[in-house]
XYZ file of C-alpha atoms in Angstrom:
348
model
C -0.364 -0.166 -0.489
C 1.469 3.320 -0.836
C -0.318 6.634 0.266
C 0.337 10.656 0.412
C -0.741 12.879 2.633
C 0.328 17.091 1.802
C 1.963 19.012 4.420
C -1.793 20.751 4.853
C -3.325 17.481 5.434
C -0.982 16.934 7.921
C -1.987 19.935 9.753
C -5.247 18.601 9.993
C -5.367 14.884 10.187
C -7.869 13.734 12.741
C -7.883 10.126 11.897
C -4.512 9.164 10.915
C -3.750 6.074 8.196
C -2.850 2.972 9.172
C 0.164 1.832 7.743
C -0.455 -1.733 8.074
C 1.331 -2.947 4.420
C 4.318 -1.113 5.095
C 5.415 -0.754 9.157
C 2.380 -2.959 10.815
C 1.679 -0.254 12.371
C -2.113 1.881 12.821
C -2.723 5.057 14.061
C -2.420 5.421 18.523
C -5.868 6.075 19.690
C -4.114 6.803 23.468
C -4.947 10.631 23.204
C -6.840 13.204 24.704
C -10.366 12.348 23.540
C -9.621 12.374 19.779
C -6.339 14.445 19.611
C -3.343 12.762 17.123
C -1.908 15.802 16.594
C -0.499 19.144 17.658
C -3.931 20.337 16.167
C -5.735 18.027 18.350
C -3.876 19.502 21.881
C -4.572 22.729 20.897
C -8.308 22.050 20.443
C -8.422 20.225 23.759
C -6.483 22.721 25.662
C -8.704 25.310 23.821
C -11.688 23.527 26.350
C -10.308 24.206 29.401
C -9.866 27.264 31.319
C -6.713 29.678 29.758
C -3.935 29.673 32.717
C -2.080 32.856 33.426
C 1.765 32.910 31.624
C 4.308 35.400 31.832
C 5.826 36.308 28.354
C 9.039 37.048 29.363
C 10.763 40.186 27.699
C 8.575 39.915 24.670
C 10.746 42.384 22.774
C 9.895 41.327 19.445
C 6.756 41.265 17.481
C 7.130 37.161 16.840
C 7.074 36.860 20.671
C 3.877 38.774 20.801
C 1.808 37.400 17.986
C 2.282 34.196 19.739
C 1.403 35.499 22.884
C -1.452 37.131 20.980
C -2.694 33.662 19.389
C -2.244 31.894 22.231
C -4.569 34.311 23.800
C -7.431 34.385 21.331
C -7.381 30.482 21.221
C -8.662 30.753 24.738
C -5.159 29.115 26.371
C -3.320 31.704 28.551
C -3.918 34.489 29.793
C -0.570 36.798 29.185
C 1.034 38.661 31.225
C 4.264 40.677 29.659
C 7.039 41.053 31.679
C 9.844 43.228 29.957
C 10.882 46.576 29.195
C 7.419 48.430 28.897
C 8.312 50.913 26.957
C 10.210 48.660 24.380
C 7.483 46.215 24.297
C 4.912 49.083 23.583
C 7.050 50.306 21.195
C 7.503 46.529 19.179
C 3.592 46.496 19.140
C 2.956 49.726 17.631
C 5.161 49.423 15.032
C 3.774 45.859 14.538
C 0.341 47.422 14.794
C -0.553 45.023 17.627
C -2.891 46.159 19.937
C -2.427 45.362 23.992
C -5.455 46.599 25.378
C -6.368 44.550 28.635
C -2.627 43.112 28.705
C -0.825 42.940 32.108
C 2.693 44.396 31.406
C 5.187 44.396 34.320
C 7.915 46.701 34.300
C 11.864 45.335 34.271
C 14.660 46.816 32.674
C 16.316 44.574 30.619
C 16.049 40.566 29.694
C 17.457 39.109 33.130
C 15.834 41.420 34.752
C 12.487 39.584 33.049
C 13.673 36.681 33.691
C 14.317 36.531 37.321
C 10.826 38.674 37.774
C 8.695 36.177 35.476
C 10.277 33.159 37.606
C 9.547 35.329 41.519
C 5.691 35.087 39.477
C 5.821 31.830 39.423
C 7.599 31.026 42.383
C 4.985 32.872 44.068
C 1.809 31.415 42.705
C 0.607 34.843 40.250
C 1.398 33.170 36.927
C 0.925 29.317 36.045
C 3.258 28.968 33.490
C 6.152 30.718 31.551
C 6.927 31.449 27.792
C 10.492 32.844 26.604
C 10.383 35.831 24.557
C 13.383 37.487 22.600
C 15.702 35.980 25.132
C 18.268 33.295 25.115
C 17.552 30.577 26.446
C 20.069 30.084 28.884
C 19.292 33.315 30.270
C 15.645 32.554 31.105
C 17.359 29.216 32.561
C 19.669 30.474 34.631
C 17.334 31.760 36.523
C 15.192 28.807 36.445
C 17.291 27.241 38.114
C 18.560 29.078 40.371
C 18.767 27.146 43.791
C 17.845 30.013 45.684
C 14.890 31.913 44.313
C 14.225 29.156 41.254
C 11.996 26.846 40.038
C 13.477 23.628 41.080
C 11.975 20.464 42.073
C 13.422 17.008 43.130
C 13.804 16.539 39.031
C 15.827 17.855 37.097
C 15.161 20.225 34.438
C 14.582 18.917 30.415
C 13.154 19.708 27.641
C 11.005 17.875 25.095
C 10.340 18.857 21.753
C 6.964 17.175 20.160
C 7.053 16.948 16.162
C 3.566 16.455 14.078
C 5.795 14.542 11.250
C 4.196 14.166 7.579
C 3.976 10.604 7.016
C 4.786 9.338 10.305
C 1.330 8.367 11.846
C 1.838 9.862 15.404
C 3.712 12.314 16.913
C 7.218 11.787 18.013
C 8.750 13.667 21.097
C 12.860 13.787 21.181
C 14.339 14.877 24.407
C 16.553 16.469 25.159
C 17.332 18.659 22.549
C 17.398 22.218 24.248
C 18.540 22.278 28.109
C 20.752 19.521 29.597
C 24.499 19.622 26.999
C 25.480 16.315 27.849
C 23.594 14.283 30.115
C 24.605 11.995 32.897
C 22.714 8.981 33.822
C 21.450 9.790 36.909
C 19.623 12.753 34.532
C 19.223 10.801 31.329
C 16.690 9.180 34.068
C 14.742 12.460 34.772
C 14.792 13.312 31.729
C 12.640 10.074 30.447
C 10.535 10.505 33.980
C 9.472 13.727 32.187
C 9.082 12.651 28.976
C 6.895 10.219 29.763
C 4.702 12.464 32.287
C 3.786 14.598 29.751
C 2.839 12.076 27.687
C 0.439 11.523 30.280
C -0.583 14.724 30.752
C -1.194 14.782 26.413
C -3.439 11.459 27.151
C -0.930 8.617 26.477
C -1.116 6.170 28.751
C 1.949 4.180 28.489
C 3.959 5.892 26.042
C 6.924 3.725 24.235
C 10.071 5.816 24.867
C 13.515 4.478 22.470
C 16.639 5.185 24.062
C 18.501 5.927 21.193
C 22.713 5.299 20.145
C 23.839 4.215 16.780
C 23.357 0.899 17.338
C 21.511 -1.896 18.840
C 23.119 -3.940 20.876
C 25.586 -2.556 23.868
C 29.415 -1.456 23.055
C 31.298 -0.504 26.128
C 32.780 2.017 23.561
C 29.728 3.890 22.709
C 28.713 5.148 26.207
C 24.545 5.519 24.700
C 24.506 2.314 24.325
C 25.664 1.664 28.223
C 23.473 4.517 29.112
C 20.392 2.721 27.392
C 21.081 -0.410 29.117
C 21.134 1.230 32.376
C 17.787 3.329 31.870
C 15.938 -0.100 30.803
C 16.924 -1.711 34.135
C 15.953 1.274 36.074
C 12.610 0.865 34.194
C 12.627 -2.956 35.114
C 13.169 -2.152 39.046
C 10.592 0.473 38.939
C 13.025 3.971 38.987
C 11.578 4.920 36.044
C 7.881 4.430 35.746
C 4.628 4.747 33.547
C 6.381 3.910 30.091
C 7.750 0.606 28.758
C 11.601 1.591 27.866
C 13.816 -0.233 25.418
C 16.993 0.879 24.324
C 19.456 1.094 22.944
C 18.324 1.519 19.263
C 18.816 2.893 16.199
C 16.618 6.116 14.848
C 15.561 3.437 11.796
C 14.533 0.661 13.949
C 13.176 3.061 16.642
C 10.168 4.384 14.086
C 10.172 2.085 11.858
C 8.586 -1.139 11.918
C 10.274 -2.618 8.699
C 13.830 -1.591 10.029
C 13.170 -3.527 12.912
C 12.036 -6.524 11.394
C 14.778 -6.621 8.744
C 17.350 -6.185 12.510
C 15.395 -9.215 14.040
C 14.673 -6.523 16.596
C 11.604 -8.104 18.951
C 11.020 -5.167 21.258
C 7.590 -3.748 22.227
C 8.625 -0.571 21.751
C 11.039 -0.710 18.331
C 8.779 0.456 15.126
C 6.675 2.331 17.669
C 8.293 4.560 19.388
C 6.389 8.103 20.951
C 9.621 9.055 22.597
C 12.997 9.537 21.189
C 15.950 10.169 23.790
C 18.807 11.080 22.758
C 22.345 10.931 23.451
C 23.171 14.776 24.099
C 21.564 18.238 22.983
C 24.065 18.470 20.174
C 22.223 15.168 18.414
C 18.607 15.934 19.664
C 18.745 19.461 18.244
C 20.089 18.362 14.931
C 17.508 16.049 14.591
C 14.335 17.905 16.069
C 15.577 20.803 13.267
C 15.872 17.899 10.604
C 12.311 17.197 10.970
C 11.358 20.713 11.025
C 13.166 22.276 8.209
C 13.569 19.253 6.074
C 10.392 17.453 6.570
C 7.735 19.954 7.693
C 7.692 18.496 10.651
C 4.900 21.283 12.659
C 7.295 21.439 16.495
C 5.996 22.633 19.752
C 8.676 22.510 22.961
C 8.532 22.007 26.498
C 10.767 22.651 29.736
C 9.341 19.860 32.336
C 10.797 19.067 35.724
C 10.225 22.513 36.829
C 7.485 24.202 39.675
C 5.638 24.997 36.958
C 5.483 24.704 32.619
C 8.085 26.425 30.423
C 7.689 27.019 26.938
C 10.845 27.854 25.379
C 10.734 27.531 21.066
C 13.529 28.548 18.942
C 13.492 32.627 18.215
C 13.060 31.343 14.311
C 9.709 29.527 15.258
C 6.929 31.439 14.636
C 3.452 31.649 15.426
C 2.017 28.252 14.976
C 4.753 26.896 17.380
C 4.127 28.949 20.250
C 0.789 28.316 20.158
C 1.162 24.288 19.754
C 3.568 24.929 22.927
C 0.997 26.916 24.816
C -1.620 24.246 24.488
C 0.666 21.264 26.015
C 1.568 23.748 28.841
C -2.175 24.352 29.295
C -2.405 20.882 29.453
C 1.084 19.443 31.403
C -0.047 22.254 34.043
C -1.655 22.038 37.303
C -4.703 21.343 37.476
C -4.984 24.762 39.878
C -6.052 27.496 37.359
C -4.684 31.318 38.884
C -7.241 33.414 38.681
C -7.144 37.301 37.153
C -5.403 40.180 39.080
C -3.386 38.232 41.001
C -0.318 40.308 39.249
C -0.012 44.048 39.493
C 0.348 46.257 36.534
C 3.529 48.322 34.857
C 6.266 49.341 37.314
C 4.813 48.164 40.394
C 6.509 45.165 40.251
C 5.722 41.280 40.963
């Protein structure tokens, strides 16, 4: 059986095509309602009450447009944190109205990150979204031992990718926060991704721990880590998902590739989550799927006391809205009401 799916159709597919003749896979039904794609998650999140989200240093049109689009979709109540005069100037130049939006004045990007983290720590916002600043500026404030957003879990980033021609979304982790994670770091990275899948309705996600080969090789550290993570899952140190590895990318996502190598696994050929060896490989994989395969992407940092939307500055409005939907679905059920953040120069 052969079939084609246009990029436009990929964004709107509600019922996925089965790939039975070519891959032995069928559409994954374990989702929020009928949500089987980023669009489905947006629709599911839009049916919930919006959460208050601090937009950190939204000093370019892309950041403001993403926040406004998420607000219009009923996902968030934006709180704009940054230099007020500069934010208003950017909005005026782009022809955007900020009437009714809350603004918290902060002198520069570092101050904006600190202020937004303080709002989240004191319960005045339920999520954060990165604006026109570097990810490391944002995360330095979040990971600070005193006054940050740390929990017992290491923070990590998850890309959710809706890839044309693939029957279900893929989650890639970690491609943005942990540069060279240790085995203990990877345990938290895997657990964070599993819990995001749960929040999105995937009850028992299949986690493939990637390397270049499928056998353990002491000279390839990622294969040893993969084997250890599988044992951790077996012994209850990782819960809520099915973990297997090492697996190469092809046999993690392709049934025929896994069959050709005689790999017997509940994960091989049908992975939901792809755990990469390090940030460089994960970043390359995610961006290849976006820029060469036409994937629609969303991104979220987990493991903090609130979800943090971290998108690339090159990613536009659809990615930011989809990320806000994921944040809404993964945020604590407690919704923070209006009027808990003072406006403008009053500060947090």
